[in-house]
Structure formats: structure tokens, C-alpha cells
Amino acid sequence: MKHVFESQKNLFTRKFTENDSVTRTSYKIMHRMAERGKPVTDGNFIKECMMEAANELCPEKANFFEGISLSATSVVQRAEELGENIALQICQKARNFLWYFLALDESTDFLSTSQLLVFIREVNLDFQITEELASVCSMHGRTTGEDIFMKVHKTLQDYNLQGNQLRGVTVDGGKNMAGVKTGLVGLIRKPLEDLQLPSALFIHCIIHQQALCGKDLDISCILKPVISAVNFIRGHAFNHHQFKAFLEEIDSDLCDLPYHTAVRWLSCGKVLSRLYKLRREIDIFLIKKY
């Protein structure tokens, strides 16, 4: 009887361990899908690929792979559970936080819905730093400074963060963000001043700062001939094809020239850098063409 009891006990223990491994695998696959920005419906395709591999390589263990739940509903549920777990961890750590800092960005997605991203960085007494995306707030109506302030205030309440611990806020250049009266900056600064608390440090996003500096700096005397040469090569399909074939023929490490786009702040530097590296090849190519 003792032997039978131990056998049954081991069976249930082994089955529990197997189920635990299958569930853990499902969470890990979902996490990878989220990191790559894959749609939730791709879970079924991933499972089909795993089943094909399992049936060929280890058919005796195919039932383990069959038990991995990767349906769209399961993937969404696991993503929500992971998000809730991360929020719970931040709330637990917030009890020991000394200061915290916010970084916010508001932009419109392809469905014309405004999305507000709230990043948080916190420091405890041991100088350990926690940095997470605290919330993604969809704003279907207005996006005024007051509306954004209410979303930020709710996020801080969810994580039990106090205003007197706020030491820095980084925002983009929109008026609803950077406005000193009705913008988010002004609405955050006002209650701190009313309570006679130290004001937080407000910073314009460093990427936008460099973009503004790049637009203010007049280097048109350099860019005009560069853009003219690039457009001559890239603007005509036949010239572009010949140029790429020429680079392949001489075994060049670089295979193409990028377009210059004024909207993207890194575009100017990339074009100038690539043209400088290919200056000899471009010179030879243009001499042959002319």
C-alpha cells in the first residue's frame, strides 16, 4: 500500500511539473512576441511550426507541445497578467523610493488615436534605479494640457507616488506639454508651488532639442550640392541601378546612398556621412555619367 501511494504521489508531482513547464513556455513565447511587436494571432502560426518540428524530431514528446496554449485569447490574457505583475512590482518597490522622474510623450497612432506614454525612473535609498513604462493612455477626445495632467495624475495614484518626491519631468515640444500656464508643465508646477514644495526640473526632450538645433543651423551651402548629387543618383531608377551595380563591381563596403529627409532629425548627418565615405566612388560615377 505504501508503494502504491508513493507511485500515485510521484505521478501527480510529475504531471504538475509538466503542466508548470508548459505554462511557463507559453508565457516566454508571448513575451518574445510582445518584444517583437507581433500580433496576437501569430501565436497559432508559431504553434503550428512547433508541432511540425516536434513531430519530426521528437514525436514521443509532441503532446507537450500540443499543450502549449498560444491562441489569440490566451496571448492577450497572458500579456495582461504580465502587465499587472509589473505594475504590482513597481507598487511594492515604490514604498522604498526616495525620488522619481517622469518622461512623457504624446503622439497619434495610425488610427488617429492619441497615445500618451508615461515612463518612470525611480531611485531608492540604496541608489538602485527602477525604470519602466508605467502606462500607455489612449486619449480619444481632447489632448489639452489638463487632459494629459489628469492621465498622469491617475498613473501616479495607481503607483502610490507622491508629488513631493517628483524631481524631474521630460516632455516633448507640444504646447499641451511644455506650456508654462495651461500646459502639463504649468499644471504640475502650480500645485508644487502652492504646497511650497521644491519645483521639479523640467527638461525638453533631448532628441527634440537636437532637432531644433539642426534646423536652426544654416548649412544649406553644404547640403544643396549634396542633395543634388544624391537626388541625381536616387531620383532616377536607371542611375540608381547603375550606381549600385558599380559599387558591387568594385567590392565597396557600402551598397547605397540614403535620401535626405528634413522631417527626420538624423537624416542630415547620415546623408553627409555616407556621401563622405563614398565620395571617390560618387566622383567616378558622376564623371562617367556626364
mmCIF file of C-alpha atoms in Angstrom:
data_model
loop_
_atom_site.group_PDB
_atom_site.id
_atom_site.type_symbol
_atom_site.label_atom_id
_atom_site.label_comp_id
_atom_site.label_asym_id
_atom_site.label_seq_id
_atom_site.Cartn_x
_atom_site.Cartn_y
_atom_site.Cartn_z
ATOM 1 C CA MET A 1 0.000 0.000 0.000
ATOM 2 C CA LYS A 2 2.871 2.344 0.790
ATOM 3 C CA HIS A 3 4.475 1.571 -2.591
ATOM 4 C CA VAL A 4 1.196 2.257 -4.425
ATOM 5 C CA PHE A 5 0.735 5.528 -2.543
ATOM 6 C CA GLU A 6 4.269 6.706 -3.426
ATOM 7 C CA SER A 7 3.710 5.819 -7.087
ATOM 8 C CA GLN A 8 0.496 7.831 -7.209
ATOM 9 C CA LYS A 9 2.176 10.750 -5.437
ATOM 10 C CA ASN A 10 5.073 10.754 -7.918
ATOM 11 C CA LEU A 11 2.624 10.632 -10.827
ATOM 12 C CA PHE A 12 0.772 13.725 -9.651
ATOM 13 C CA THR A 13 4.056 15.540 -8.900
ATOM 14 C CA ARG A 14 5.426 14.778 -12.351
ATOM 15 C CA LYS A 15 2.192 15.837 -14.024
ATOM 16 C CA PHE A 16 2.174 19.111 -12.074
ATOM 17 C CA THR A 17 5.791 19.807 -13.080
ATOM 18 C CA GLU A 18 4.983 19.137 -16.737
ATOM 19 C CA ASN A 19 1.975 21.464 -16.678
ATOM 20 C CA ASP A 20 4.057 24.143 -14.981
ATOM 21 C CA SER A 21 6.741 23.888 -17.693
ATOM 22 C CA VAL A 22 4.111 24.109 -20.457
ATOM 23 C CA THR A 23 2.556 27.227 -18.891
ATOM 24 C CA ARG A 24 5.965 28.846 -18.371
ATOM 25 C CA THR A 25 6.839 28.167 -22.017
ATOM 26 C CA SER A 26 3.617 29.833 -23.135
ATOM 27 C CA TYR A 27 4.471 32.964 -21.124
ATOM 28 C CA LYS A 28 8.012 33.098 -22.542
ATOM 29 C CA ILE A 29 6.798 32.801 -26.145
ATOM 30 C CA MET A 30 4.202 35.509 -25.546
ATOM 31 C CA HIS A 31 6.920 37.739 -24.057
ATOM 32 C CA ARG A 32 9.050 37.298 -27.187
ATOM 33 C CA MET A 33 6.067 38.116 -29.384
ATOM 34 C CA ALA A 34 5.438 41.300 -27.419
ATOM 35 C CA GLU A 35 9.108 42.334 -27.660
ATOM 36 C CA ARG A 36 8.996 41.969 -31.457
ATOM 37 C CA GLY A 37 5.621 43.690 -31.745
ATOM 38 C CA LYS A 38 3.954 40.650 -33.308
ATOM 39 C CA PRO A 39 0.136 40.429 -33.486
ATOM 40 C CA VAL A 40 -1.570 38.077 -31.055
ATOM 41 C CA THR A 41 -2.888 35.954 -33.935
ATOM 42 C CA ASP A 42 0.680 34.874 -34.755
ATOM 43 C CA GLY A 43 0.555 32.527 -31.753
ATOM 44 C CA ASN A 44 -1.363 29.909 -33.733
ATOM 45 C CA PHE A 45 1.195 30.038 -36.542
ATOM 46 C CA ILE A 46 4.063 29.652 -34.059
ATOM 47 C CA LYS A 47 2.356 26.628 -32.524
ATOM 48 C CA GLU A 48 1.886 25.030 -35.957
ATOM 49 C CA CYS A 49 5.614 25.428 -36.619
ATOM 50 C CA MET A 50 6.463 23.906 -33.231
ATOM 51 C CA MET A 51 4.167 20.935 -33.868
ATOM 52 C CA GLU A 52 5.780 20.299 -37.248
ATOM 53 C CA ALA A 53 9.235 20.346 -35.646
ATOM 54 C CA ALA A 54 8.135 18.164 -32.714
ATOM 55 C CA ASN A 55 6.514 15.545 -34.957
ATOM 56 C CA GLU A 56 9.726 15.254 -36.948
ATOM 57 C CA LEU A 57 12.340 15.477 -34.179
ATOM 58 C CA CYS A 58 10.696 14.057 -31.060
ATOM 59 C CA PRO A 59 7.242 12.600 -31.811
ATOM 60 C CA GLU A 60 7.139 10.969 -28.360
ATOM 61 C CA LYS A 61 7.018 14.467 -26.800
ATOM 62 C CA ALA A 62 4.576 16.026 -29.260
ATOM 63 C CA ASN A 63 1.847 16.042 -26.597
ATOM 64 C CA PHE A 64 3.892 18.529 -24.549
ATOM 65 C CA PHE A 65 3.936 20.985 -27.461
ATOM 66 C CA GLU A 66 0.241 20.355 -28.087
ATOM 67 C CA GLY A 67 -0.486 21.549 -24.557
ATOM 68 C CA ILE A 68 1.113 24.978 -25.097
ATOM 69 C CA SER A 69 -1.735 27.471 -25.365
ATOM 70 C CA LEU A 70 -0.974 30.180 -27.933
ATOM 71 C CA SER A 71 -4.425 31.183 -29.136
ATOM 72 C CA ALA A 72 -5.157 34.894 -29.549
ATOM 73 C CA THR A 73 -7.274 34.890 -26.375
ATOM 74 C CA SER A 74 -4.539 33.176 -24.356
ATOM 75 C CA VAL A 75 -1.831 35.529 -25.615
ATOM 76 C CA VAL A 76 -3.907 38.600 -24.700
ATOM 77 C CA GLN A 77 -4.685 37.170 -21.269
ATOM 78 C CA ARG A 78 -1.032 36.386 -20.551
ATOM 79 C CA ALA A 79 0.031 39.856 -21.716
ATOM 80 C CA GLU A 80 -2.475 41.445 -19.332
ATOM 81 C CA GLU A 81 -1.264 39.236 -16.474
ATOM 82 C CA LEU A 82 2.361 40.191 -17.099
ATOM 83 C CA GLY A 83 1.424 43.866 -17.232
ATOM 84 C CA GLU A 84 -0.452 43.596 -13.927
ATOM 85 C CA ASN A 85 2.512 41.782 -12.392
ATOM 86 C CA ILE A 86 4.927 44.533 -13.476
ATOM 87 C CA ALA A 87 2.598 47.192 -12.035
ATOM 88 C CA LEU A 88 2.408 45.246 -8.763
ATOM 89 C CA GLN A 89 6.207 45.016 -8.555
ATOM 90 C CA ILE A 90 6.550 48.780 -9.089
ATOM 91 C CA CYS A 91 3.937 49.447 -6.387
ATOM 92 C CA GLN A 92 5.854 47.253 -3.957
ATOM 93 C CA LYS A 93 9.147 48.945 -4.784
ATOM 94 C CA ALA A 94 7.553 52.403 -4.546
ATOM 95 C CA ARG A 95 7.428 52.078 -0.767
ATOM 96 C CA ASN A 96 11.207 52.459 -0.649
ATOM 97 C CA PHE A 97 11.599 55.076 -3.378
ATOM 98 C CA LEU A 98 13.363 58.298 -2.473
ATOM 99 C CA TRP A 99 12.817 60.256 -5.704
ATOM 100 C CA TYR A 100 11.220 59.588 -9.064
ATOM 101 C CA PHE A 101 11.370 61.144 -12.521
ATOM 102 C CA LEU A 102 8.885 61.137 -15.407
ATOM 103 C CA ALA A 103 9.318 61.114 -19.169
ATOM 104 C CA LEU A 104 6.221 61.666 -21.296
ATOM 105 C CA ASP A 105 5.471 61.562 -24.984
ATOM 106 C CA GLU A 106 2.127 62.075 -26.709
ATOM 107 C CA SER A 107 1.669 61.138 -30.358
ATOM 108 C CA THR A 108 -1.019 59.865 -32.715
ATOM 109 C CA ASP A 109 -1.077 56.276 -33.965
ATOM 110 C CA PHE A 110 -2.173 55.070 -37.417
ATOM 111 C CA LEU A 111 -5.816 55.015 -36.254
ATOM 112 C CA SER A 112 -5.641 58.745 -35.405
ATOM 113 C CA THR A 113 -5.879 57.961 -31.685
ATOM 114 C CA SER A 114 -3.632 59.943 -29.371
ATOM 115 C CA GLN A 115 -1.412 57.705 -27.219
ATOM 116 C CA LEU A 116 0.263 59.082 -24.098
ATOM 117 C CA LEU A 117 3.325 57.159 -22.899
ATOM 118 C CA VAL A 118 4.415 57.654 -19.297
ATOM 119 C CA PHE A 119 7.886 56.366 -18.410
ATOM 120 C CA ILE A 120 9.056 56.370 -14.816
ATOM 121 C CA ARG A 121 12.532 56.176 -13.288
ATOM 122 C CA GLU A 122 12.861 55.820 -9.552
ATOM 123 C CA VAL A 123 15.753 55.749 -7.080
ATOM 124 C CA ASN A 124 15.698 54.196 -3.615
ATOM 125 C CA LEU A 125 17.915 54.776 -0.574
ATOM 126 C CA ASP A 126 20.450 52.219 -1.843
ATOM 127 C CA PHE A 127 20.729 54.111 -5.168
ATOM 128 C CA GLN A 128 19.072 51.250 -7.029
ATOM 129 C CA ILE A 129 17.284 52.514 -10.152
ATOM 130 C CA THR A 130 13.979 51.182 -11.454
ATOM 131 C CA GLU A 131 12.985 52.210 -14.958
ATOM 132 C CA GLU A 132 9.713 51.095 -16.559
ATOM 133 C CA LEU A 133 6.959 52.117 -18.959
ATOM 134 C CA ALA A 134 4.367 52.947 -16.300
ATOM 135 C CA SER A 135 1.310 53.371 -18.532
ATOM 136 C CA VAL A 136 0.003 53.774 -22.060
ATOM 137 C CA CYS A 137 -3.053 56.039 -22.039
ATOM 138 C CA SER A 138 -5.326 56.180 -25.105
ATOM 139 C CA MET A 139 -6.905 59.617 -25.440
ATOM 140 C CA HIS A 140 -9.912 59.522 -27.765
ATOM 141 C CA GLY A 141 -11.141 63.046 -27.097
ATOM 142 C CA ARG A 142 -9.199 66.229 -26.415
ATOM 143 C CA THR A 143 -5.478 66.278 -25.700
ATOM 144 C CA THR A 144 -5.145 69.549 -23.815
ATOM 145 C CA GLY A 145 -2.652 70.051 -21.018
ATOM 146 C CA GLU A 146 -5.398 69.457 -18.450
ATOM 147 C CA ASP A 147 -6.426 66.159 -20.070
ATOM 148 C CA ILE A 148 -2.828 64.950 -20.081
ATOM 149 C CA PHE A 149 -2.360 66.113 -16.490
ATOM 150 C CA MET A 150 -5.369 64.041 -15.367
ATOM 151 C CA LYS A 151 -3.919 60.926 -17.041
ATOM 152 C CA VAL A 152 -0.531 61.493 -15.419
ATOM 153 C CA HIS A 153 -2.146 62.152 -12.034
ATOM 154 C CA LYS A 154 -4.104 58.885 -12.257
ATOM 155 C CA THR A 155 -0.920 56.977 -13.132
ATOM 156 C CA LEU A 156 0.848 58.411 -10.073
ATOM 157 C CA GLN A 157 -2.122 57.476 -7.877
ATOM 158 C CA ASP A 158 -2.092 53.908 -9.239
ATOM 159 C CA TYR A 159 1.539 53.554 -8.163
ATOM 160 C CA ASN A 160 1.086 55.416 -4.847
ATOM 161 C CA LEU A 161 3.664 58.063 -5.805
ATOM 162 C CA GLN A 162 3.631 61.421 -4.004
ATOM 163 C CA GLY A 163 4.136 64.836 -5.575
ATOM 164 C CA ASN A 164 6.849 65.823 -3.102
ATOM 165 C CA GLN A 165 9.054 63.003 -4.448
ATOM 166 C CA LEU A 166 8.926 64.214 -8.043
ATOM 167 C CA ARG A 167 12.294 65.614 -9.092
ATOM 168 C CA GLY A 168 12.268 65.725 -12.883
ATOM 169 C CA VAL A 169 9.902 65.717 -15.882
ATOM 170 C CA THR A 170 10.926 65.321 -19.515
ATOM 171 C CA VAL A 171 8.347 66.295 -22.151
ATOM 172 C CA ASP A 172 8.181 66.782 -25.898
ATOM 173 C CA GLY A 173 7.774 70.178 -27.534
ATOM 174 C CA GLY A 174 3.986 70.325 -27.885
ATOM 175 C CA LYS A 175 2.179 73.306 -26.349
ATOM 176 C CA ASN A 176 -0.099 70.975 -24.415
ATOM 177 C CA MET A 177 3.053 69.524 -22.819
ATOM 178 C CA ALA A 178 5.548 72.380 -22.481
ATOM 179 C CA GLY A 179 3.116 75.258 -21.852
ATOM 180 C CA VAL A 180 4.004 77.102 -18.636
ATOM 181 C CA LYS A 181 0.398 78.137 -17.917
ATOM 182 C CA THR A 182 -2.154 75.716 -19.369
ATOM 183 C CA GLY A 183 0.303 73.033 -20.469
ATOM 184 C CA LEU A 184 1.352 69.971 -18.487
ATOM 185 C CA VAL A 185 4.480 71.716 -17.179
ATOM 186 C CA GLY A 186 2.461 74.584 -15.727
ATOM 187 C CA LEU A 187 -0.195 72.284 -14.239
ATOM 188 C CA ILE A 188 2.457 70.178 -12.493
ATOM 189 C CA ARG A 189 4.407 73.191 -11.263
ATOM 190 C CA LYS A 190 1.395 75.042 -9.800
ATOM 191 C CA PRO A 191 0.393 72.562 -7.026
ATOM 192 C CA LEU A 192 4.034 72.163 -6.038
ATOM 193 C CA GLU A 193 4.334 75.920 -5.611
ATOM 194 C CA ASP A 194 1.047 76.094 -3.689
ATOM 195 C CA LEU A 195 2.340 73.483 -1.231
ATOM 196 C CA GLN A 196 5.730 75.255 -1.110
ATOM 197 C CA LEU A 197 7.472 72.122 -2.315
ATOM 198 C CA PRO A 198 10.719 72.158 -4.337
ATOM 199 C CA SER A 199 9.916 72.516 -8.012
ATOM 200 C CA ALA A 200 10.792 69.621 -10.314
ATOM 201 C CA LEU A 201 13.330 70.032 -13.101
ATOM 202 C CA PHE A 202 11.514 70.275 -16.446
ATOM 203 C CA ILE A 203 13.539 69.215 -19.484
ATOM 204 C CA HIS A 204 12.739 69.463 -23.171
ATOM 205 C CA CYS A 205 13.286 66.069 -24.793
ATOM 206 C CA ILE A 206 16.955 65.821 -25.832
ATOM 207 C CA ILE A 207 16.079 64.377 -29.244
ATOM 208 C CA HIS A 208 13.799 67.319 -29.972
ATOM 209 C CA GLN A 209 16.472 69.711 -28.729
ATOM 210 C CA GLN A 210 18.965 68.356 -31.249
ATOM 211 C CA ALA A 211 16.303 68.509 -33.958
ATOM 212 C CA LEU A 212 15.675 72.185 -33.197
ATOM 213 C CA CYS A 213 19.407 72.940 -33.203
ATOM 214 C CA GLY A 214 19.803 71.128 -36.518
ATOM 215 C CA LYS A 215 17.031 73.190 -38.113
ATOM 216 C CA ASP A 216 18.380 76.462 -36.732
ATOM 217 C CA LEU A 217 21.905 75.838 -38.040
ATOM 218 C CA ASP A 218 22.151 77.032 -41.650
ATOM 219 C CA ILE A 219 24.309 74.585 -43.647
ATOM 220 C CA SER A 220 22.405 74.982 -46.910
ATOM 221 C CA CYS A 221 25.644 75.813 -48.744
ATOM 222 C CA ILE A 222 26.799 72.280 -47.931
ATOM 223 C CA LEU A 223 23.503 70.446 -48.216
ATOM 224 C CA LYS A 224 22.399 71.815 -51.595
ATOM 225 C CA PRO A 225 25.185 70.222 -53.696
ATOM 226 C CA VAL A 226 24.982 67.052 -51.578
ATOM 227 C CA ILE A 227 21.214 66.716 -52.048
ATOM 228 C CA SER A 228 21.598 67.492 -55.751
ATOM 229 C CA ALA A 229 24.099 64.640 -56.178
ATOM 230 C CA VAL A 230 22.010 62.236 -54.118
ATOM 231 C CA ASN A 231 18.815 63.080 -55.997
ATOM 232 C CA PHE A 232 20.593 62.614 -59.341
ATOM 233 C CA ILE A 233 21.555 59.090 -58.308
ATOM 234 C CA ARG A 234 18.490 58.077 -56.314
ATOM 235 C CA GLY A 235 15.841 60.064 -58.194
ATOM 236 C CA HIS A 236 16.242 58.104 -61.439
ATOM 237 C CA ALA A 237 15.749 54.347 -61.362
ATOM 238 C CA PHE A 238 18.307 53.724 -64.142
ATOM 239 C CA ASN A 239 21.003 55.851 -62.438
ATOM 240 C CA HIS A 240 20.286 54.201 -59.091
ATOM 241 C CA HIS A 241 20.570 50.718 -60.593
ATOM 242 C CA GLN A 242 23.842 51.620 -62.328
ATOM 243 C CA PHE A 243 25.288 53.129 -59.145
ATOM 244 C CA LYS A 244 24.501 50.031 -57.064
ATOM 245 C CA ALA A 245 25.953 47.803 -59.760
ATOM 246 C CA PHE A 246 29.083 49.971 -59.827
ATOM 247 C CA LEU A 247 29.528 49.625 -56.046
ATOM 248 C CA GLU A 248 29.149 45.852 -56.292
ATOM 249 C CA GLU A 249 31.671 45.736 -59.121
ATOM 250 C CA ILE A 250 34.367 47.486 -57.099
ATOM 251 C CA ASP A 251 33.526 45.476 -53.943
ATOM 252 C CA SER A 252 32.558 48.529 -51.907
ATOM 253 C CA ASP A 253 31.683 48.033 -48.241
ATOM 254 C CA LEU A 254 28.687 50.352 -48.688
ATOM 255 C CA CYS A 255 25.907 49.454 -51.080
ATOM 256 C CA ASP A 256 23.734 52.576 -51.420
ATOM 257 C CA LEU A 257 23.052 56.245 -50.641
ATOM 258 C CA PRO A 258 20.199 57.316 -48.327
ATOM 259 C CA TYR A 259 17.761 60.093 -49.172
ATOM 260 C CA HIS A 260 17.796 63.301 -47.133
ATOM 261 C CA THR A 261 14.529 63.847 -45.232
ATOM 262 C CA ALA A 262 14.109 67.096 -43.323
ATOM 263 C CA VAL A 263 11.462 65.594 -41.031
ATOM 264 C CA ARG A 264 13.858 63.065 -39.533
ATOM 265 C CA TRP A 265 16.478 64.716 -37.376
ATOM 266 C CA LEU A 266 19.189 62.096 -38.024
ATOM 267 C CA SER A 267 18.770 62.157 -41.787
ATOM 268 C CA CYS A 268 21.127 65.077 -42.488
ATOM 269 C CA GLY A 269 24.056 63.559 -40.606
ATOM 270 C CA LYS A 270 23.550 60.144 -42.175
ATOM 271 C CA VAL A 271 23.491 61.545 -45.701
ATOM 272 C CA LEU A 272 26.617 63.634 -45.168
ATOM 273 C CA SER A 273 28.462 60.746 -43.517
ATOM 274 C CA ARG A 274 27.568 58.263 -46.259
ATOM 275 C CA LEU A 275 28.410 60.688 -49.055
ATOM 276 C CA TYR A 276 31.807 61.399 -47.461
ATOM 277 C CA LYS A 277 32.583 57.682 -47.284
ATOM 278 C CA LEU A 278 31.539 57.204 -50.919
ATOM 279 C CA ARG A 279 32.996 60.476 -52.220
ATOM 280 C CA ARG A 280 35.546 58.803 -54.536
ATOM 281 C CA GLU A 281 33.029 56.301 -55.918
ATOM 282 C CA ILE A 282 30.449 59.074 -56.492
ATOM 283 C CA ASP A 283 33.070 61.244 -58.215
ATOM 284 C CA ILE A 284 33.992 58.436 -60.619
ATOM 285 C CA PHE A 285 30.349 57.578 -61.271
ATOM 286 C CA LEU A 286 29.307 61.183 -61.990
ATOM 287 C CA ILE A 287 32.311 61.750 -64.311
ATOM 288 C CA LYS A 288 31.330 58.662 -66.323
ATOM 289 C CA LYS A 289 27.686 59.728 -66.474
ATOM 290 C CA TYR A 290 28.499 63.259 -67.632
#
